[in-house]
Amino acid sequence: MSNLALVHWDLGQYQDALKLNKEVVGLRKRVLGNEHPDTLMTMSNLALVHRDLGQYQDALKLNKEVVGLRKRVLGNEHPDTLKTMSNLALVHRNLGQYQDALKLNEEYQDALKLNEEVLELRKRVLGNEHPDTLMTMNNLAVVHSNLGQYQYSLELHMHVLELRGRVLGPEHPHTLKSAKRVEVLQRRLHAEDEIKQQRPRKRDAIKRFFSLSLK
């Protein structure tokens, strides 16, 4: 049943995956217990389905529960714990996208702290160039971008692009996605520089206009 739920999820049949995962979670809790690794795996999968359906509060609540349980059962640095922490960071980011763009909301700060923690753990456990480490570094760069820290985000994305090109190859989808993010950020920063350069020229033009008008 768990495998069938994953098939539904892979096919984008999220409502079917949601229903089946909920059923499997209930069965595994009753048969295996709340803290069994298989129960936690299904709970983590259910949280992913909630996220893909846009049910971010449900995904947030469930991911927090799984993170706490996996830390206690498996330890802070177990790959499954790190994976769930990374998923939780993504949900924080999704929730932040719905906040006022002018507010540095708490969800983004949580995502930032969580991604930084996961990145350091993954570097130590998996190594600097492991695909999961690079994914977390990418997520951290995205959070910084959403916080308006575009220059630092660009530097991180360029580093991820270089590593992904070397580890995964230049044509890998993740490498191409990193290249696109670098391009978008470079355009944004270039546009901001142009605006900053135009402001003094506009002020000078206004001053000249009024100076001529008063003569």
mmCIF file of C-alpha atoms in Angstrom:
data_model
loop_
_atom_site.group_PDB
_atom_site.id
_atom_site.type_symbol
_atom_site.label_atom_id
_atom_site.label_comp_id
_atom_site.label_asym_id
_atom_site.label_seq_id
_atom_site.Cartn_x
_atom_site.Cartn_y
_atom_site.Cartn_z
ATOM 1 C CA MET A 1 0.000 0.000 0.000
ATOM 2 C CA SER A 2 2.867 2.355 0.819
ATOM 3 C CA ASN A 3 4.454 1.663 -2.565
ATOM 4 C CA LEU A 4 1.128 2.251 -4.316
ATOM 5 C CA ALA A 5 0.824 5.599 -2.528
ATOM 6 C CA LEU A 6 4.279 6.533 -3.866
ATOM 7 C CA VAL A 7 3.192 5.575 -7.387
ATOM 8 C CA HIS A 8 0.145 7.855 -7.080
ATOM 9 C CA TRP A 9 2.443 10.643 -5.832
ATOM 10 C CA ASP A 10 4.951 10.155 -8.684
ATOM 11 C CA LEU A 11 2.059 10.325 -11.176
ATOM 12 C CA GLY A 12 0.800 13.566 -9.643
ATOM 13 C CA GLN A 13 -2.363 11.880 -8.334
ATOM 14 C CA TYR A 14 -2.060 13.686 -5.020
ATOM 15 C CA GLN A 15 -5.581 13.140 -3.681
ATOM 16 C CA ASP A 16 -5.240 9.369 -4.164
ATOM 17 C CA ALA A 17 -1.764 9.486 -2.584
ATOM 18 C CA LEU A 18 -3.143 11.515 0.341
ATOM 19 C CA LYS A 19 -5.963 9.074 1.044
ATOM 20 C CA LEU A 20 -3.716 6.013 0.798
ATOM 21 C CA ASN A 21 -0.892 7.493 2.883
ATOM 22 C CA LYS A 22 -3.338 8.441 5.654
ATOM 23 C CA GLU A 23 -4.606 4.863 5.667
ATOM 24 C CA VAL A 24 -1.060 3.435 5.797
ATOM 25 C CA VAL A 25 -0.058 5.813 8.617
ATOM 26 C CA GLY A 26 -3.051 4.653 10.679
ATOM 27 C CA LEU A 27 -2.269 0.976 10.063
ATOM 28 C CA ARG A 28 1.452 1.310 10.792
ATOM 29 C CA LYS A 29 0.831 3.249 14.013
ATOM 30 C CA ARG A 30 -1.508 0.499 15.184
ATOM 31 C CA VAL A 31 0.683 -2.450 14.104
ATOM 32 C CA LEU A 32 4.252 -1.098 14.418
ATOM 33 C CA GLY A 33 3.882 1.814 16.832
ATOM 34 C CA ASN A 34 4.246 5.589 16.488
ATOM 35 C CA GLU A 35 8.053 5.626 16.471
ATOM 36 C CA HIS A 36 8.833 2.736 14.131
ATOM 37 C CA PRO A 37 11.023 3.858 11.179
ATOM 38 C CA ASP A 38 8.436 2.607 8.659
ATOM 39 C CA THR A 39 5.693 4.602 10.402
ATOM 40 C CA LEU A 40 7.872 7.705 10.345
ATOM 41 C CA MET A 41 8.692 7.171 6.668
ATOM 42 C CA THR A 42 4.988 7.070 5.771
ATOM 43 C CA MET A 43 4.298 10.150 7.914
ATOM 44 C CA SER A 44 7.104 11.952 6.061
ATOM 45 C CA ASN A 45 5.607 10.896 2.712
ATOM 46 C CA LEU A 46 2.194 12.140 3.841
ATOM 47 C CA ALA A 47 3.724 15.511 4.726
ATOM 48 C CA LEU A 48 5.162 15.730 1.191
ATOM 49 C CA VAL A 49 1.723 15.094 -0.302
ATOM 50 C CA HIS A 50 0.197 17.806 1.911
ATOM 51 C CA ARG A 51 2.890 20.206 0.649
ATOM 52 C CA ASP A 52 2.270 19.342 -3.009
ATOM 53 C CA LEU A 53 -1.443 19.972 -2.459
ATOM 54 C CA GLY A 54 -0.646 23.385 -0.992
ATOM 55 C CA GLN A 55 -1.764 22.299 2.493
ATOM 56 C CA TYR A 56 1.268 23.923 4.087
ATOM 57 C CA GLN A 57 -0.002 24.115 7.671
ATOM 58 C CA ASP A 58 -0.737 20.356 7.653
ATOM 59 C CA ALA A 59 2.686 19.690 6.105
ATOM 60 C CA LEU A 60 4.345 21.961 8.669
ATOM 61 C CA LYS A 61 2.692 20.264 11.642
ATOM 62 C CA LEU A 62 3.448 16.750 10.378
ATOM 63 C CA ASN A 63 7.061 17.511 9.423
ATOM 64 C CA LYS A 64 7.705 19.038 12.850
ATOM 65 C CA GLU A 65 6.347 15.878 14.478
ATOM 66 C CA VAL A 66 8.489 13.602 12.275
ATOM 67 C CA VAL A 67 11.625 15.694 12.871
ATOM 68 C CA GLY A 68 11.135 15.413 16.629
ATOM 69 C CA LEU A 69 10.505 11.660 16.489
ATOM 70 C CA ARG A 70 13.389 10.939 14.105
ATOM 71 C CA LYS A 71 15.797 12.957 16.237
ATOM 72 C CA ARG A 72 14.786 10.877 19.249
ATOM 73 C CA VAL A 73 14.709 7.496 17.464
ATOM 74 C CA LEU A 74 17.463 7.838 14.848
ATOM 75 C CA GLY A 75 19.572 10.755 16.080
ATOM 76 C CA ASN A 76 20.170 14.300 14.855
ATOM 77 C CA GLU A 77 22.580 13.354 12.075
ATOM 78 C CA HIS A 78 20.825 10.325 10.571
ATOM 79 C CA PRO A 79 20.154 10.845 6.825
ATOM 80 C CA ASP A 80 16.385 10.332 7.331
ATOM 81 C CA THR A 81 16.373 12.983 10.072
ATOM 82 C CA LEU A 82 18.283 15.391 7.846
ATOM 83 C CA LYS A 83 15.922 14.720 4.947
ATOM 84 C CA THR A 84 12.874 15.549 7.058
ATOM 85 C CA MET A 85 14.551 18.681 8.408
ATOM 86 C CA SER A 86 15.199 19.768 4.825
ATOM 87 C CA ASN A 87 11.539 19.121 3.932
ATOM 88 C CA LEU A 88 10.465 21.172 6.934
ATOM 89 C CA ALA A 89 12.686 24.030 5.794
ATOM 90 C CA LEU A 90 10.996 23.958 2.378
ATOM 91 C CA VAL A 91 7.552 24.189 3.981
ATOM 92 C CA HIS A 92 8.703 27.190 6.027
ATOM 93 C CA ARG A 93 9.795 28.780 2.749
ATOM 94 C CA ASN A 94 6.452 28.032 1.096
ATOM 95 C CA LEU A 95 4.582 29.627 3.952
ATOM 96 C CA GLY A 96 6.832 32.669 3.757
ATOM 97 C CA GLN A 97 5.861 33.220 0.126
ATOM 98 C CA TYR A 98 2.371 34.107 1.279
ATOM 99 C CA GLN A 99 3.481 36.763 3.761
ATOM 100 C CA ASP A 100 3.728 40.469 3.181
ATOM 101 C CA ALA A 101 6.767 41.034 0.967
ATOM 102 C CA LEU A 102 7.852 43.902 3.191
ATOM 103 C CA LYS A 103 7.918 41.838 6.377
ATOM 104 C CA LEU A 104 10.855 39.700 7.384
ATOM 105 C CA ASN A 105 8.515 37.055 8.688
ATOM 106 C CA GLU A 106 9.228 34.436 11.237
ATOM 107 C CA GLU A 107 8.738 31.541 8.837
ATOM 108 C CA TYR A 108 11.609 32.698 6.646
ATOM 109 C CA GLN A 109 13.845 33.094 9.680
ATOM 110 C CA ASP A 110 12.979 29.555 10.781
ATOM 111 C CA ALA A 111 13.732 28.250 7.287
ATOM 112 C CA LEU A 112 17.036 30.123 7.239
ATOM 113 C CA LYS A 113 18.164 28.743 10.604
ATOM 114 C CA LEU A 114 16.975 25.246 9.751
ATOM 115 C CA ASN A 115 18.720 25.172 6.357
ATOM 116 C CA GLU A 116 21.942 26.425 7.930
ATOM 117 C CA GLU A 117 21.746 23.652 10.530
ATOM 118 C CA VAL A 118 20.996 20.973 7.936
ATOM 119 C CA LEU A 119 23.771 22.230 5.644
ATOM 120 C CA GLU A 120 26.431 21.990 8.352
ATOM 121 C CA LEU A 121 25.241 18.513 9.358
ATOM 122 C CA ARG A 122 25.139 17.262 5.776
ATOM 123 C CA LYS A 123 28.604 18.638 5.048
ATOM 124 C CA ARG A 124 29.962 16.761 8.053
ATOM 125 C CA VAL A 125 28.038 13.510 7.484
ATOM 126 C CA LEU A 126 27.798 13.302 3.671
ATOM 127 C CA GLY A 127 30.562 15.607 2.436
ATOM 128 C CA ASN A 128 30.604 18.951 0.638
ATOM 129 C CA GLU A 129 29.759 17.569 -2.813
ATOM 130 C CA HIS A 130 27.034 15.032 -1.998
ATOM 131 C CA PRO A 131 23.823 15.760 -3.983
ATOM 132 C CA ASP A 132 21.805 16.086 -0.744
ATOM 133 C CA THR A 133 24.328 18.637 0.598
ATOM 134 C CA LEU A 134 24.067 20.592 -2.648
ATOM 135 C CA MET A 135 20.256 20.474 -2.481
ATOM 136 C CA THR A 136 20.326 21.973 1.018
ATOM 137 C CA MET A 137 22.801 24.633 -0.090
ATOM 138 C CA ASN A 138 20.434 25.447 -2.969
ATOM 139 C CA ASN A 139 17.489 25.708 -0.543
ATOM 140 C CA LEU A 140 19.493 28.030 1.693
ATOM 141 C CA ALA A 141 20.309 30.244 -1.290
ATOM 142 C CA VAL A 142 16.608 30.415 -2.183
ATOM 143 C CA VAL A 143 15.702 31.496 1.355
ATOM 144 C CA HIS A 144 18.331 34.264 1.262
ATOM 145 C CA SER A 145 16.912 35.418 -2.074
ATOM 146 C CA ASN A 146 13.389 35.528 -0.655
ATOM 147 C CA LEU A 147 14.732 37.614 2.217
ATOM 148 C CA GLY A 148 16.042 40.121 -0.316
ATOM 149 C CA GLN A 149 19.686 39.156 0.261
ATOM 150 C CA TYR A 150 20.303 38.808 -3.478
ATOM 151 C CA GLN A 151 24.077 39.195 -3.591
ATOM 152 C CA TYR A 152 24.695 36.494 -0.994
ATOM 153 C CA SER A 153 22.083 34.273 -2.630
ATOM 154 C CA LEU A 154 23.836 34.710 -5.993
ATOM 155 C CA GLU A 155 27.194 33.740 -4.505
ATOM 156 C CA LEU A 156 25.663 30.571 -2.990
ATOM 157 C CA HIS A 157 23.863 29.655 -6.220
ATOM 158 C CA MET A 158 27.061 30.127 -8.238
ATOM 159 C CA HIS A 159 28.899 27.822 -5.841
ATOM 160 C CA VAL A 160 26.117 25.206 -6.148
ATOM 161 C CA LEU A 161 26.196 25.558 -9.943
ATOM 162 C CA GLU A 162 29.943 24.925 -10.045
ATOM 163 C CA LEU A 163 29.688 21.863 -7.787
ATOM 164 C CA ARG A 164 26.634 20.437 -9.550
ATOM 165 C CA GLY A 165 28.327 20.851 -12.913
ATOM 166 C CA ARG A 166 31.294 18.861 -11.645
ATOM 167 C CA VAL A 167 29.354 16.206 -9.699
ATOM 168 C CA LEU A 168 26.170 15.756 -11.773
ATOM 169 C CA GLY A 169 27.274 17.038 -15.177
ATOM 170 C CA PRO A 170 26.348 20.186 -17.125
ATOM 171 C CA GLU A 171 23.133 18.735 -18.598
ATOM 172 C CA HIS A 172 21.649 17.370 -15.365
ATOM 173 C CA PRO A 173 18.249 18.962 -14.502
ATOM 174 C CA HIS A 174 19.543 20.181 -11.128
ATOM 175 C CA THR A 175 22.565 21.813 -12.794
ATOM 176 C CA LEU A 176 20.336 23.510 -15.363
ATOM 177 C CA LYS A 177 18.012 24.735 -12.601
ATOM 178 C CA SER A 178 20.978 26.241 -10.752
ATOM 179 C CA ALA A 179 22.130 27.955 -13.945
ATOM 180 C CA LYS A 180 18.655 29.462 -14.376
ATOM 181 C CA ARG A 181 18.620 30.773 -10.787
ATOM 182 C CA VAL A 182 22.043 32.370 -11.301
ATOM 183 C CA GLU A 183 20.816 34.047 -14.498
ATOM 184 C CA VAL A 184 17.656 35.390 -12.805
ATOM 185 C CA LEU A 185 19.593 36.804 -9.847
ATOM 186 C CA GLN A 186 22.209 38.397 -12.095
ATOM 187 C CA ARG A 187 19.435 40.146 -14.059
ATOM 188 C CA ARG A 188 17.794 41.327 -10.836
ATOM 189 C CA LEU A 189 21.031 42.730 -9.432
ATOM 190 C CA HIS A 190 21.855 44.387 -12.759
ATOM 191 C CA ALA A 191 18.406 46.019 -12.827
ATOM 192 C CA GLU A 192 18.876 47.267 -9.262
ATOM 193 C CA ASP A 193 22.259 48.764 -10.174
ATOM 194 C CA GLU A 194 20.704 50.568 -13.128
ATOM 195 C CA ILE A 195 17.976 52.034 -10.900
ATOM 196 C CA LYS A 196 20.573 53.254 -8.399
ATOM 197 C CA GLN A 197 22.564 54.901 -11.195
ATOM 198 C CA GLN A 198 19.480 56.593 -12.626
ATOM 199 C CA ARG A 199 18.410 58.205 -9.338
ATOM 200 C CA PRO A 200 21.255 60.795 -9.127
ATOM 201 C CA ARG A 201 20.767 61.684 -12.815
ATOM 202 C CA LYS A 202 17.054 62.281 -12.230
ATOM 203 C CA ARG A 203 17.770 64.471 -9.196
ATOM 204 C CA ASP A 204 20.287 66.492 -11.211
ATOM 205 C CA ALA A 205 17.785 66.916 -14.063
ATOM 206 C CA ILE A 206 15.106 68.162 -11.639
ATOM 207 C CA LYS A 207 17.549 70.630 -10.081
ATOM 208 C CA ARG A 208 18.520 71.962 -13.515
ATOM 209 C CA PHE A 209 14.882 72.302 -14.509
ATOM 210 C CA PHE A 210 13.972 74.393 -11.459
ATOM 211 C CA SER A 211 17.179 76.397 -11.773
ATOM 212 C CA LEU A 212 16.291 77.348 -15.332
ATOM 213 C CA SER A 213 12.648 78.048 -14.404
ATOM 214 C CA LEU A 214 13.656 80.582 -11.741
ATOM 215 C CA LYS A 215 15.862 82.634 -14.105
#
